[in-house]
XYZ file of C-alpha atoms in Angstrom:
723
model
C -131.672 76.299 -7.635
C -133.131 72.846 -8.326
C -131.888 72.724 -11.888
C -128.900 75.063 -12.011
C -126.381 72.246 -11.521
C -128.245 69.678 -13.610
C -126.085 68.039 -16.314
C -128.946 67.131 -18.667
C -130.119 69.087 -21.687
C -133.755 69.403 -20.647
C -134.994 72.968 -20.957
C -136.220 74.170 -17.604
C -138.560 76.570 -19.335
C -140.746 73.568 -20.105
C -141.069 72.699 -16.434
C -144.003 73.767 -14.336
C -143.681 74.089 -10.570
C -146.614 74.663 -8.240
C -146.033 75.364 -4.563
C -148.684 75.478 -1.873
C -148.913 79.079 -0.643
C -151.093 78.369 2.388
C -148.587 77.061 4.990
C -148.812 78.906 8.289
C -145.289 80.290 8.473
C -146.111 82.694 11.301
C -146.947 80.056 13.902
C -143.783 77.984 13.397
C -141.188 79.227 15.899
C -137.493 79.468 15.030
C -135.668 76.321 16.042
C -138.714 74.117 15.526
C -139.113 71.438 12.877
C -139.936 74.188 10.443
C -142.639 74.496 7.841
C -143.554 71.777 5.383
C -144.175 73.195 1.925
C -146.033 71.052 -0.549
C -144.773 71.107 -4.134
C -146.021 69.585 -7.366
C -144.096 69.818 -10.605
C -144.170 68.645 -14.171
C -140.928 67.741 -15.871
C -139.863 66.249 -19.195
C -138.287 63.346 -17.369
C -141.755 62.347 -16.209
C -142.793 60.240 -19.175
C -146.128 60.897 -20.800
C -146.750 57.171 -20.526
C -146.486 57.192 -16.763
C -149.617 57.017 -14.671
C -149.107 60.432 -13.066
C -148.728 63.786 -14.771
C -147.457 65.482 -11.601
C -144.551 64.633 -9.341
C -145.123 65.292 -5.656
C -142.476 66.696 -3.325
C -142.398 67.983 0.222
C -139.772 70.511 1.258
C -138.958 71.197 4.884
C -138.112 74.853 5.403
C -136.673 76.167 8.643
C -137.098 79.597 10.147
C -134.804 82.154 11.652
C -135.379 85.759 12.578
C -134.017 88.406 10.274
C -134.381 92.139 9.888
C -137.362 92.726 7.639
C -139.236 96.009 7.689
C -139.180 98.067 10.861
C -135.792 97.961 12.495
C -137.456 97.703 15.888
C -139.174 94.441 14.920
C -137.964 91.051 13.779
C -139.876 89.211 11.077
C -139.765 85.505 10.385
C -138.286 84.672 7.015
C -137.561 81.445 5.186
C -134.073 79.960 5.577
C -132.932 76.475 4.877
C -131.005 73.860 6.824
C -129.302 70.655 5.678
C -131.094 67.437 6.588
C -129.882 64.775 4.080
C -127.550 64.133 1.156
C -127.022 67.051 -1.179
C -128.726 66.746 -4.550
C -126.131 67.021 -7.312
C -128.414 66.288 -10.252
C -132.108 66.994 -9.818
C -133.129 65.420 -13.118
C -131.305 62.250 -12.192
C -133.185 62.220 -8.905
C -136.495 62.608 -10.721
C -135.655 59.745 -13.081
C -134.688 57.442 -10.230
C -137.743 58.188 -8.114
C -140.585 57.329 -10.436
C -142.916 56.451 -7.589
C -143.578 57.987 -4.212
C -143.094 61.472 -2.859
C -139.772 63.245 -2.736
C -138.834 64.563 0.698
C -136.390 67.434 0.473
C -134.759 70.090 2.600
C -132.649 72.991 1.480
C -129.828 75.184 2.700
C -128.056 78.172 1.243
C -125.733 75.681 -0.492
C -128.397 73.644 -2.245
C -131.165 71.082 -1.923
C -130.815 67.900 0.082
C -132.494 64.555 -0.313
C -134.226 63.329 2.836
C -135.401 60.105 1.253
C -138.420 58.750 -0.528
C -141.783 58.106 1.043
C -142.846 54.718 -0.296
C -145.954 54.212 1.845
C -149.216 54.398 -0.112
C -150.191 58.035 -0.316
C -153.471 59.103 1.274
C -153.428 62.277 -0.747
C -156.682 63.913 -1.678
C -155.139 65.522 -4.738
C -155.109 63.903 -8.123
C -151.715 63.649 -9.827
C -153.258 62.500 -13.085
C -155.032 65.634 -14.233
C -154.023 69.229 -14.964
C -154.403 71.863 -12.283
C -157.005 74.593 -12.699
C -156.321 78.310 -12.480
C -158.322 80.825 -10.500
C -159.218 82.446 -13.828
C -161.086 79.267 -14.786
C -162.665 78.928 -11.359
C -164.079 82.441 -11.629
C -166.458 81.393 -14.385
C -168.085 78.862 -12.059
C -171.384 79.925 -10.513
C -170.471 77.829 -7.466
C -167.923 80.365 -6.323
C -170.031 83.401 -7.162
C -172.829 82.436 -4.775
C -170.697 81.002 -1.956
C -169.758 83.729 0.525
C -167.958 81.300 2.779
C -165.544 79.991 0.176
C -164.946 83.419 -1.335
C -164.028 84.906 2.025
C -161.786 81.996 2.994
C -159.989 82.134 -0.335
C -159.538 85.914 -0.057
C -157.974 85.524 3.374
C -155.630 82.708 2.355
C -154.386 84.540 -0.737
C -153.884 87.805 1.166
C -151.951 86.027 3.870
C -149.837 84.244 1.267
C -148.963 87.526 -0.449
C -147.945 88.913 2.936
C -145.797 85.871 3.753
C -144.100 85.577 0.352
C -143.906 89.284 -0.467
C -140.637 90.389 -2.093
C -139.437 86.773 -2.361
C -138.438 84.946 -5.538
C -141.879 83.357 -5.633
C -143.279 86.832 -6.250
C -140.924 87.758 -9.061
C -144.142 88.357 -10.951
C -147.338 89.630 -9.362
C -149.763 86.899 -8.378
C -152.896 86.979 -10.467
C -155.795 84.680 -11.272
C -153.643 83.156 -14.026
C -150.796 81.885 -11.848
C -152.830 80.980 -8.754
C -153.837 77.366 -9.280
C -155.742 74.605 -7.514
C -155.180 70.877 -7.760
C -158.077 68.645 -8.625
C -159.361 66.251 -6.014
C -160.079 62.703 -7.070
C -162.806 61.118 -4.962
C -163.107 58.210 -7.365
C -161.994 57.409 -10.878
C -165.191 58.777 -12.379
C -165.510 62.010 -10.432
C -163.337 65.101 -10.483
C -163.644 67.972 -8.050
C -161.526 71.012 -7.352
C -159.777 71.121 -4.019
C -160.072 74.812 -3.145
C -159.280 77.294 -0.428
C -157.155 75.269 1.963
C -154.522 74.613 -0.622
C -154.002 77.278 -3.276
C -150.797 76.885 -5.268
C -148.670 79.398 -7.089
C -147.507 78.356 -10.521
C -143.958 79.248 -11.512
C -142.088 78.731 -14.752
C -138.442 78.123 -13.984
C -137.544 79.620 -17.341
C -138.520 83.054 -16.056
C -135.964 85.089 -14.181
C -136.568 85.143 -10.454
C -135.151 88.620 -10.035
C -137.925 90.888 -8.751
C -138.770 93.673 -11.135
C -137.691 97.115 -10.006
C -139.306 98.982 -12.869
C -139.917 102.573 -11.864
C -141.597 103.584 -15.100
C -143.976 106.523 -14.698
C -146.529 104.451 -16.644
C -146.972 102.255 -13.600
C -150.249 103.303 -11.976
C -149.612 101.912 -8.493
C -146.581 102.234 -6.259
C -146.824 98.536 -5.304
C -147.889 96.519 -8.375
C -148.008 93.244 -6.421
C -150.510 94.751 -3.975
C -152.577 96.154 -6.824
C -152.683 92.677 -8.357
C -153.899 91.288 -5.027
C -156.658 93.890 -4.856
C -157.830 93.087 -8.379
C -157.797 89.380 -7.557
C -159.849 89.945 -4.381
C -162.363 91.965 -6.382
C -162.640 89.210 -8.972
C -163.173 86.612 -6.238
C -165.949 88.654 -4.660
C -167.612 89.211 -8.036
C -167.084 85.638 -9.123
C -166.169 87.172 -12.470
C -163.077 88.137 -14.399
C -162.422 91.847 -14.388
C -162.170 91.729 -18.187
C -165.930 91.206 -18.224
C -166.245 94.849 -17.128
C -163.873 96.455 -19.617
C -165.437 99.244 -21.622
C -164.449 99.886 -25.234
C -162.175 102.767 -24.261
C -159.941 100.339 -22.345
C -159.283 98.247 -25.476
C -156.921 99.083 -28.306
C -157.617 98.663 -32.017
C -156.789 94.953 -31.799
C -159.194 94.426 -28.906
C -156.380 94.014 -26.391
C -156.590 95.783 -23.009
C -154.647 98.996 -22.646
C -152.039 99.481 -19.959
C -153.498 99.749 -16.435
C -156.966 98.702 -17.644
C -157.313 96.382 -14.641
C -156.514 99.184 -12.216
C -158.846 101.729 -13.780
C -161.714 99.240 -14.112
C -161.339 98.104 -10.508
C -161.528 101.714 -9.356
C -164.677 102.335 -11.388
C -166.330 99.222 -9.974
C -165.675 99.935 -6.311
C -166.672 103.597 -6.735
C -169.979 102.797 -8.408
C -172.994 103.912 -6.367
C -174.947 101.045 -7.873
C -172.993 98.638 -5.699
C -174.942 99.721 -2.639
C -177.296 96.769 -3.013
C -174.523 94.216 -3.267
C -174.087 91.636 -0.533
C -172.794 92.669 2.861
C -169.791 90.446 2.285
C -168.840 92.668 -0.627
C -169.418 95.844 1.377
C -166.967 94.583 4.003
C -164.335 93.153 1.689
C -164.642 96.313 -0.414
C -162.763 98.253 2.251
C -159.876 95.804 2.047
C -159.939 95.951 -1.749
C -159.802 99.759 -1.642
C -156.675 99.619 0.506
C -154.983 97.482 -2.149
C -156.320 99.214 -5.259
C -156.572 102.922 -4.481
C -153.248 104.619 -3.725
C -155.020 107.685 -2.350
C -156.690 105.565 0.312
C -153.840 103.145 0.752
C -153.074 102.453 4.400
C -149.946 100.616 3.364
C -147.880 103.800 3.207
C -145.062 104.497 0.786
C -142.202 102.997 2.796
C -141.339 99.527 1.438
C -139.730 98.570 4.753
C -143.083 99.032 6.499
C -145.187 97.490 3.779
C -145.399 93.949 5.125
C -146.383 95.105 8.606
C -149.056 97.413 7.216
C -150.308 94.758 4.808
C -150.786 92.375 7.696
C -152.651 94.857 9.887
C -154.833 96.450 7.206
C -155.622 93.491 4.953
C -154.798 90.103 6.453
C -156.131 90.648 9.973
C -159.507 92.149 8.930
C -160.142 89.291 6.503
C -159.220 86.709 9.114
C -161.468 88.289 11.726
C -164.267 88.622 9.224
C -164.114 84.914 8.470
C -163.611 83.577 12.001
C -166.466 85.656 13.371
C -168.780 84.366 10.654
C -167.975 80.689 10.762
C -166.837 78.477 13.610
C -163.147 77.776 12.985
C -161.136 75.186 14.931
C -159.132 77.189 17.454
C -160.099 80.317 15.523
C -157.732 79.384 12.698
C -159.140 79.573 9.147
C -156.315 77.309 7.933
C -157.919 74.487 9.928
C -161.353 75.110 8.464
C -162.277 72.735 5.661
C -165.454 73.532 3.713
C -164.903 70.459 1.565
C -164.241 70.174 -2.161
C -166.277 72.070 -4.707
C -167.816 70.595 -7.824
C -166.067 71.823 -10.911
C -168.873 73.291 -13.008
C -167.299 75.232 -15.832
C -169.933 76.822 -18.038
C -169.697 77.928 -21.650
C -171.924 80.875 -20.825
C -173.440 82.551 -17.785
C -177.095 82.809 -16.946
C -178.356 86.375 -17.184
C -179.318 86.477 -13.527
C -175.883 85.224 -12.499
C -173.938 88.061 -14.109
C -173.340 91.291 -12.277
C -173.534 94.329 -14.496
C -172.670 97.821 -13.373
C -175.922 99.136 -14.793
C -178.036 96.634 -12.890
C -176.743 95.902 -9.401
C -177.901 92.690 -7.793
C -177.715 91.182 -4.358
C -175.877 88.043 -3.403
C -177.371 84.596 -3.772
C -178.419 82.094 -1.089
C -176.188 81.937 1.947
C -174.646 79.114 3.924
C -177.110 77.883 6.542
C -174.944 79.156 9.397
C -175.557 82.704 8.218
C -179.274 82.440 7.537
C -180.090 84.026 10.844
C -181.305 87.419 11.957
C -184.645 86.607 10.415
C -186.983 89.439 11.238
C -189.183 88.906 14.248
C -191.808 91.162 15.741
C -193.753 91.180 18.958
C -197.485 91.540 18.682
C -200.095 90.559 21.204
C -197.467 89.165 23.517
C -196.368 86.535 20.988
C -193.280 86.387 18.840
C -193.701 85.422 15.206
C -191.922 85.708 11.894
C -192.626 88.644 9.656
C -193.116 87.987 5.993
C -189.943 88.275 3.984
C -187.796 87.262 6.929
C -184.937 85.911 4.816
C -181.909 88.072 5.440
C -178.595 88.630 3.777
C -175.121 88.003 5.126
C -174.514 90.612 7.779
C -172.543 88.890 10.490
C -168.975 89.972 11.071
C -168.472 92.714 8.564
C -169.316 95.618 10.794
C -167.404 94.230 13.840
C -164.318 94.138 11.921
C -164.435 96.826 9.268
C -167.172 99.193 10.381
C -169.550 100.151 7.571
C -173.121 99.966 8.861
C -175.725 98.934 6.370
C -179.042 100.742 6.218
C -181.400 97.846 5.660
C -181.539 96.903 9.312
C -181.502 93.138 8.956
C -178.015 92.166 9.999
C -175.869 91.755 13.041
C -173.070 93.933 11.731
C -175.531 96.801 11.676
C -175.954 96.785 15.474
C -174.649 100.107 16.736
C -176.250 100.398 20.184
C -175.291 98.267 23.174
C -177.895 97.827 25.929
C -176.467 96.322 29.112
C -178.463 94.911 32.017
C -177.345 93.586 35.379
C -180.086 91.119 36.373
C -182.588 88.897 34.530
C -185.654 91.074 35.157
C -183.844 93.976 33.480
C -183.094 91.746 30.497
C -186.749 90.719 30.360
C -187.782 94.372 30.339
C -185.295 95.278 27.612
C -186.539 92.444 25.405
C -190.186 93.358 25.985
C -189.603 96.926 24.795
C -188.051 95.932 21.466
C -190.225 96.739 18.484
C -188.734 93.763 16.717
C -186.850 90.766 18.059
C -184.186 89.261 15.807
C -183.160 85.647 15.852
C -180.007 84.964 17.860
C -177.155 83.560 15.749
C -175.045 80.533 16.710
C -172.294 81.427 19.168
C -168.588 80.918 18.821
C -167.096 78.362 21.264
C -164.931 81.132 22.707
C -167.841 83.429 23.575
C -168.977 83.913 27.176
C -171.950 86.203 26.635
C -175.399 85.500 25.240
C -176.842 88.435 23.341
C -180.355 89.423 22.386
C -180.813 91.296 19.132
C -183.622 93.565 18.067
C -184.817 96.922 16.864
C -186.337 100.036 18.421
C -187.510 102.525 15.844
C -184.838 102.632 13.166
C -182.048 101.474 15.445
C -180.672 97.954 15.785
C -179.729 97.029 19.335
C -177.697 94.274 20.944
C -178.597 93.484 24.563
C -176.369 91.736 27.106
C -176.928 90.744 30.723
C -174.270 90.154 33.359
C -173.701 86.497 34.326
C -176.000 85.267 37.093
C -174.587 86.017 40.523
C -171.784 88.131 39.066
C -172.752 91.749 39.578
C -170.947 95.013 40.089
C -168.333 97.108 38.346
C -165.866 94.327 37.543
C -168.443 92.124 35.857
C -169.903 95.080 33.957
C -166.452 96.063 32.733
C -165.807 92.525 31.487
C -169.122 92.285 29.638
C -168.667 95.754 28.166
C -165.157 94.961 26.993
C -166.305 91.776 25.263
C -169.281 93.524 23.692
C -167.099 96.317 22.345
C -164.634 93.790 20.923
C -167.326 91.798 19.180
C -169.270 94.833 17.980
C -166.715 97.557 17.211
C -169.419 99.489 15.361
C -171.086 100.379 18.667
C -171.521 104.141 18.865
C -172.705 104.185 22.469
C -174.240 102.099 25.203
C -177.196 102.283 27.542
C -176.912 100.965 31.101
C -180.561 100.380 31.913
C -182.051 98.788 34.998
C -183.046 99.275 38.600
C -181.497 101.457 41.287
C -181.914 102.375 44.914
C -183.494 105.781 45.377
C -182.246 108.587 47.599
C -185.362 110.535 48.693
C -184.989 114.299 48.609
C -186.003 114.907 52.203
C -185.331 118.620 52.009
C -188.356 119.012 49.740
C -190.725 117.698 52.385
C -194.270 117.294 51.093
C -194.380 120.494 49.078
C -193.659 118.998 45.651
C -194.605 115.368 45.053
C -193.435 115.535 41.438
C -189.872 116.506 42.408
C -189.533 113.900 45.158
C -188.534 110.341 44.262
C -191.134 107.586 44.403
C -190.795 103.907 43.631
C -191.094 103.326 39.908
C -189.675 106.742 39.013
C -186.782 107.079 36.587
C -183.387 108.669 37.251
C -181.224 109.655 34.291
C -177.526 110.290 34.920
C -176.862 113.739 33.468
C -173.950 116.147 34.059
C -174.353 118.424 37.048
C -171.685 120.890 38.071
C -168.309 119.180 37.792
C -169.834 115.708 37.667
C -170.326 113.885 34.390
C -173.611 112.467 35.621
C -172.337 109.287 37.270
C -170.116 109.387 40.340
C -168.131 106.538 41.897
C -168.845 107.362 45.511
C -166.516 104.744 47.052
C -163.448 105.848 45.079
C -161.148 108.511 46.505
C -158.393 109.150 49.004
C -158.032 109.418 52.756
C -156.221 112.568 53.839
C -154.956 114.088 57.058
C -157.346 113.622 59.922
C -158.890 110.534 58.317
C -161.178 112.504 56.027
C -162.235 110.664 52.855
C -162.258 112.769 49.695
C -164.215 111.313 46.781
C -162.559 111.634 43.396
C -164.627 109.199 41.377
C -166.293 111.378 38.758
C -166.768 109.349 35.575
C -166.861 110.287 31.915
C -169.997 112.108 30.835
C -172.379 110.514 28.314
C -171.785 111.220 24.608
C -173.286 114.426 23.256
C -175.765 112.629 21.004
C -177.390 111.048 24.064
C -177.374 114.301 26.012
C -178.942 116.030 23.006
C -181.662 113.388 23.012
C -182.157 113.991 26.746
C -182.587 117.705 26.035
C -185.177 116.851 23.406
C -187.104 114.819 25.961
C -186.786 117.520 28.611
C -188.323 119.991 26.174
C -191.548 117.995 26.202
C -194.242 118.828 28.718
C -193.733 116.538 31.740
C -197.332 115.376 31.591
C -197.009 114.422 27.919
C -193.772 112.571 28.630
C -195.341 110.603 31.482
C -198.212 109.641 29.203
C -195.818 108.483 26.490
C -193.769 106.407 28.910
C -196.949 104.908 30.331
C -197.995 103.826 26.840
C -194.629 102.167 26.282
C -194.943 100.339 29.606
C -198.498 99.198 28.886
C -197.412 97.560 25.628
C -194.505 95.830 27.342
C -196.735 94.559 30.144
C -198.758 92.658 27.537
C -195.577 90.799 26.683
C -194.451 90.194 30.293
C -196.812 90.661 33.243
C -193.873 90.761 35.660
C -193.497 94.404 34.623
C -196.817 95.428 36.203
C -197.219 98.291 38.702
C -197.495 96.977 42.316
C -199.809 99.861 43.311
C -199.153 103.088 45.197
C -200.318 101.440 48.386
C -197.114 99.408 48.362
C -194.838 102.459 48.099
C -193.519 102.889 51.663
C -190.834 105.357 52.725
C -189.860 105.005 56.378
C -187.795 107.318 58.531
C -184.128 106.876 57.729
C -183.216 105.564 61.173
C -186.141 103.132 61.454
C -184.917 99.581 60.805
C -186.942 96.883 59.125
C -188.264 94.087 61.345
C -185.959 91.167 60.731
C -187.048 87.885 59.155
C -190.005 89.514 57.413
C -190.130 89.772 53.653
C -192.740 92.514 53.563
C -193.255 95.610 55.698
C -196.658 94.514 57.011
C -195.323 94.296 60.559
C -193.353 97.542 60.383
C -194.591 100.546 62.382
C -196.701 102.682 60.044
C -196.119 105.575 62.432
C -192.576 105.708 61.100
C -193.704 106.347 57.531
C -192.648 109.657 55.982
C -195.702 111.785 55.205
C -195.725 112.669 51.512
C -198.315 114.145 49.188
C -199.769 111.280 47.124
C -199.702 111.311 43.356
C -202.869 111.172 41.346
C -201.804 108.356 39.009
C -199.365 105.481 38.596
C -197.244 107.195 35.972
C -193.483 107.344 36.401
C -191.801 110.692 36.891
C -188.358 111.337 35.401
C -185.519 112.957 37.369
C -182.201 114.163 35.973
C -178.983 114.405 37.936
C -176.166 112.465 39.539
C -176.208 108.695 39.981
C -173.893 107.250 42.635
C -172.123 104.067 41.557
C -170.268 101.796 43.931
C -169.239 98.260 44.712
C -171.749 97.533 47.459
C -175.489 97.449 48.016
C -176.645 100.311 50.259
C -179.376 99.164 52.664
C -179.002 101.711 55.454
C -181.064 104.902 55.601
C -178.569 107.174 57.405
C -175.715 106.090 55.113
C -177.957 106.675 52.128
C -178.778 110.199 53.210
C -175.171 111.039 54.060
C -173.829 109.957 50.664
C -176.769 111.577 48.932
C -176.057 114.940 50.520
C -172.307 114.771 49.954
C -172.550 113.654 46.318
C -175.857 115.365 45.509
C -176.935 111.999 44.112
C -180.469 110.838 43.323
C -179.929 107.077 43.410
C -177.437 104.239 43.812
C -176.372 101.545 41.417
C -173.439 99.115 41.135
C -172.352 98.700 37.514
C -171.894 102.056 35.771
C -168.432 102.760 37.183
C -167.152 99.645 35.436
C -168.735 100.474 32.092
C -168.590 104.241 31.566
C -164.925 104.387 30.569
C -165.200 101.382 28.231
C -168.333 102.182 26.239
C -169.605 105.783 26.165
C -173.031 105.396 27.679
C -175.961 106.891 29.511
C -177.154 105.380 32.789
C -180.909 105.072 33.287
C -182.309 103.666 36.539
C -185.807 102.832 37.652
C -186.247 103.209 41.413
C -187.085 99.834 42.987
C -186.335 100.634 46.652
C -185.213 103.430 48.939
C -181.733 102.050 49.750
C -182.733 101.224 53.307
C -183.354 98.085 55.336
C -186.924 97.883 53.997
C -185.605 96.996 50.567
C -187.439 94.149 48.775
C -187.951 92.902 45.225
C -191.633 93.672 44.697
C -190.949 96.830 42.652
C -188.089 95.490 40.529
C -190.204 94.497 37.524
C -192.016 97.812 37.198
C -188.878 99.833 37.950
C -186.999 97.965 35.217
C -189.899 98.642 32.843
C -189.916 102.362 33.651
C -186.204 102.662 32.937
C -186.555 100.688 29.699
C -189.470 102.896 28.630
C -187.315 105.998 28.981
C -184.450 104.334 27.104
C -186.815 103.448 24.288
C -188.139 106.994 24.056
C -184.578 108.281 24.097
C -183.720 106.171 21.049
C -186.844 107.311 19.259
C -185.578 110.882 19.630
C -182.340 110.087 17.784
C -182.437 110.149 13.976
C -180.933 107.017 12.395
C -178.128 108.957 10.725
C -176.861 110.047 14.136
C -176.410 106.462 15.217
């Protein structure tokens, strides 16, 4: 369009146009000032004797909604609106504007001149030197070892393909040869490449802009442009050209690649089992690459009208989330993230240890400092210290976004178990029972929760505690929702902490092991029609004022119930001994988890009220104590059945007994009803009081430890492959 009405004899095939493909078209609403697209071009009317090789232009493009893809949706597409005088002769304009930047706008009738910007340019891009293609950048070791830049570049290119798909700018598939970067001139003696924020697509105006509709059966992919994107993403992740992996069978007699060699080689690379030891960045991006490269796994579908929507959801969004969760981005927008320029270090050859070969898989190089966390920690002798070999690989956002747990156990994306606590002493207990404590990574400015990370057995665990003073179902639901969003790899959760016991008065003194004592553990397991946890204050009031409870919650996942069965199969005495050993180790880490002594376990008659204004029960009438057979040791007993969850603390003996009989519950708690339907979980409660007016905090530490000990043993029963 620029040159079609030009009256000069200059061949447009000798012109080179490069347009920035990173503008954020999506966020510019129709009717706004539009999107500014940056353009650099070379032209024969720019004399070789002039100071600059490139001419700079800025084109303002306006948006309107048009039918693209699904007929039920409206997509933003580029349209043009008149702003200045129409350009009749582009070459004449170029000749007359030797200095400064051209400011243009365009309509369906042509380009328009909005004037010349004469103010000194503060550009960071050099107009004196040639641009550099992605193909040349790929031979730089700087890109190969820089996960941050690779991921940002992959996202920007994928988004650009989505935004420009099926437009004239994609008349030919975008590859490493026509994706270019402008050099940045920091001073006259130093040249650097300005990458990632500002990739450009190179177009030769001598090539027809009519998109190819070739339907030849030789074409190996239904969407060649998407295949080209997948190959380019693979090359970026490798930091190598795909030609470096061609085998002899992919070359003809003249040494030239056969048709579809890129596609076949890419498939071989991503299918190779030897890639298992590659960086976690690769393992995550690999899933996106597969969507682009492998038609049999393509989530893009076969309907061209749905392609752009599917490309956005299956490729662009995962890459964006992967980047923003790994590095702090201004307002969560990668386009506003500037990692700075990169030294241009083009090498004649590659060091042996820098080249990835299919027959000798290697891991990624050093990582940006922000991702050098999750160093391995262990707890020994009550002190936390670094293990040897604590350096870990990049394992931050990959699993939250794409879901492919690693097996080396060093990274955040490998955390598949969520452990949720309500109060600080429960968090202290959970941390004390970890076999290994992992370093906490830097948080995103948008995060509201502080997590603890660690390992029990072969399982990596993320632990969260409700905000101080914010307890109950609503707070638990909020924390669970945020945890699930940040860690979509979570298979299940554990709600572990203290609860108020409901003594089984019908047993009397005949069976001390079956009756609840302080420090015992209650595990919410299905009983009758109940899933194991029952919301006792949820229901309906019917005729006559009767309240019918209807608050049965979802049962725990089968893998947890299978682990419970495995524990139940053990002899009770052996289980108590095992739990006691777990507690003893944790008490060396935190003495707040110690047993208060059986002499401080007091169960009073249900209707006997505590003497007010007294913290302890020293002044309470001992004649009102329930007579129970004492136990011979301080070990915790485990009980299985229904846990009653509600929005209030129960501190009244008669109410406790009434609800206990009606719901057949063993204890009360306040958070499970908010969590069970968000994260499939098992509720484990250590009994810290008897849900009466004599309630106090002296048993909270040990009760939290008892519950955590059972949770730990539960996880030890589950093979890693099940998690």
